[in-house]
């Protein structure tokens, strides 16, 4: 009997802007099928909160005969690269390189990942988020925790520091170039939206603690199957 | 138009805190929030405020954030109601 839904680790490589090649990690559900979905994960803290859901969706899609590939963006998750050295353009290039490496036929963006789905692939966007929303929340968390510690910081002052020197927000060190270019980004045009209302329940990225929802994963997977079969 | 702020606020807290359906119905004006619920750390509060802004179509400035406003359900509800006008 064929066993589907086995998650395997893989590595993929992409050329660095300054020359040279880097390897990154990915997890895959690959049965060498014709429908091959590159998943661009949610970013930063949202990525942690949605990791379980994302992997569940991969397993559910495997049952439906869809292969999935979940790469790490450079500087994120298992990546050995320094996050503070990354720029949004590097992530776009990396997502394209991962798509080529795995022979992706389609892409799925999750939340902030929708800004990095390759333009040359038909894309689905689950609960797409703008960079402004993601950054606003991270600035705010920093202002609040500074206030708890008795320091007075403002979002405006922090944003200025971020653009000139880079900044650490929620434990993520972001370079000045990243902050300048990322803040105005929006999901890749043309992606077919799958809003949270279609999934039922509240988005797991909202949760104060990482959580799990087999029901949401099943619904999201069936929406993806439906969209890819059209 | 009836004021649905109370209902929306309970729903947003349910979503952010991952409460069971109906659990937020038991909140009253004196129910403690920030400092009483361990889930509500600064990152979670930031998420809560961003969600309030998006779903209630309001803008919350950082200098409006005062300890008391997040201390109890009643205080947060009063703040959000005032914001919605």
CSV table of C-alpha atoms in Angstrom, one decimal, chain A residues 38-115:
chain,number,residue,atom,x,y,z
A,38,UNK,CA,5.3,25.6,-3.0
A,39,UNK,CA,4.2,26.9,0.5
A,40,UNK,CA,5.6,30.3,1.5
A,41,UNK,CA,5.2,30.3,5.3
A,42,UNK,CA,3.8,33.0,7.5
A,43,UNK,CA,6.5,35.4,8.9
A,44,UNK,CA,8.1,35.9,12.3
A,45,UNK,CA,5.9,35.1,15.3
A,46,UNK,CA,3.0,34.3,13.0
A,47,UNK,CA,5.1,31.6,11.4
A,48,UNK,CA,5.5,29.9,14.8
A,49,UNK,CA,1.8,30.1,15.5
A,50,UNK,CA,0.9,28.6,12.1
A,51,UNK,CA,3.6,26.0,11.8
A,52,UNK,CA,1.5,23.1,13.1
A,53,UNK,CA,-1.5,24.1,10.9
A,54,UNK,CA,0.8,24.4,7.9
A,55,UNK,CA,2.2,20.9,8.4
A,56,UNK,CA,-1.3,19.5,8.9
A,57,UNK,CA,-2.4,21.1,5.7
A,58,UNK,CA,0.6,19.4,3.9
A,59,UNK,CA,-0.5,16.0,5.2
A,60,UNK,CA,-4.1,16.6,4.2
A,61,UNK,CA,-3.0,17.7,0.7
A,62,UNK,CA,-0.8,14.6,0.4
A,63,UNK,CA,-4.0,12.5,0.9
A,64,UNK,CA,-5.5,14.4,-2.0
A,65,UNK,CA,-2.5,13.7,-4.2
A,66,UNK,CA,-0.9,17.1,-4.0
A,67,UNK,CA,2.8,17.4,-3.3
A,68,UNK,CA,3.9,20.2,-1.0
A,69,UNK,CA,7.2,21.9,-0.3
A,70,UNK,CA,7.7,24.3,2.7
A,71,UNK,CA,11.1,26.0,2.4
A,72,UNK,CA,12.7,28.2,5.1
A,73,UNK,CA,13.2,31.8,4.0
A,74,UNK,CA,16.8,32.9,4.4
A,75,UNK,CA,17.4,33.9,8.0
A,76,UNK,CA,14.2,32.2,9.2
A,77,UNK,CA,13.5,29.0,11.0
A,78,UNK,CA,16.5,26.6,10.5
A,79,UNK,CA,18.4,28.9,8.1
A,80,UNK,CA,22.0,29.5,9.0
A,81,UNK,CA,21.9,32.9,7.4
A,82,UNK,CA,21.8,36.1,9.5
A,83,UNK,CA,18.2,37.5,9.4
A,84,UNK,CA,19.6,41.0,9.9
A,85,UNK,CA,21.4,40.7,6.6
A,86,UNK,CA,18.3,39.9,4.6
A,87,UNK,CA,16.2,42.1,2.3
A,88,UNK,CA,12.8,41.5,0.9
A,89,UNK,CA,14.2,41.2,-2.6
A,90,UNK,CA,16.4,38.3,-1.3
A,91,UNK,CA,13.3,36.5,0.0
A,92,UNK,CA,11.5,37.0,-3.4
A,93,UNK,CA,14.6,35.5,-5.2
A,94,UNK,CA,14.8,32.7,-2.7
A,95,UNK,CA,11.1,31.8,-3.1
A,96,UNK,CA,11.6,31.7,-6.9
A,97,UNK,CA,14.7,29.5,-6.5
A,98,UNK,CA,12.9,27.1,-4.2
A,99,UNK,CA,10.0,26.9,-6.7
A,100,UNK,CA,12.5,26.1,-9.5
A,101,UNK,CA,14.3,23.6,-7.3
A,102,UNK,CA,11.2,21.6,-6.4
A,103,UNK,CA,9.5,22.0,-9.8
A,104,UNK,CA,6.5,23.8,-8.2
A,105,UNK,CA,3.4,24.2,-10.4
A,106,UNK,CA,1.5,26.4,-7.9
A,107,UNK,CA,2.2,28.5,-4.8
A,108,UNK,CA,0.4,28.9,-1.5
A,109,UNK,CA,1.2,32.0,0.6
A,110,UNK,CA,0.2,32.0,4.3
A,111,UNK,CA,-0.4,35.5,5.9
A,112,UNK,CA,2.9,37.5,5.3
A,113,UNK,CA,4.2,34.7,3.0
A,114,UNK,CA,1.6,36.0,0.4
A,115,UNK,CA,4.0,38.9,-0.2
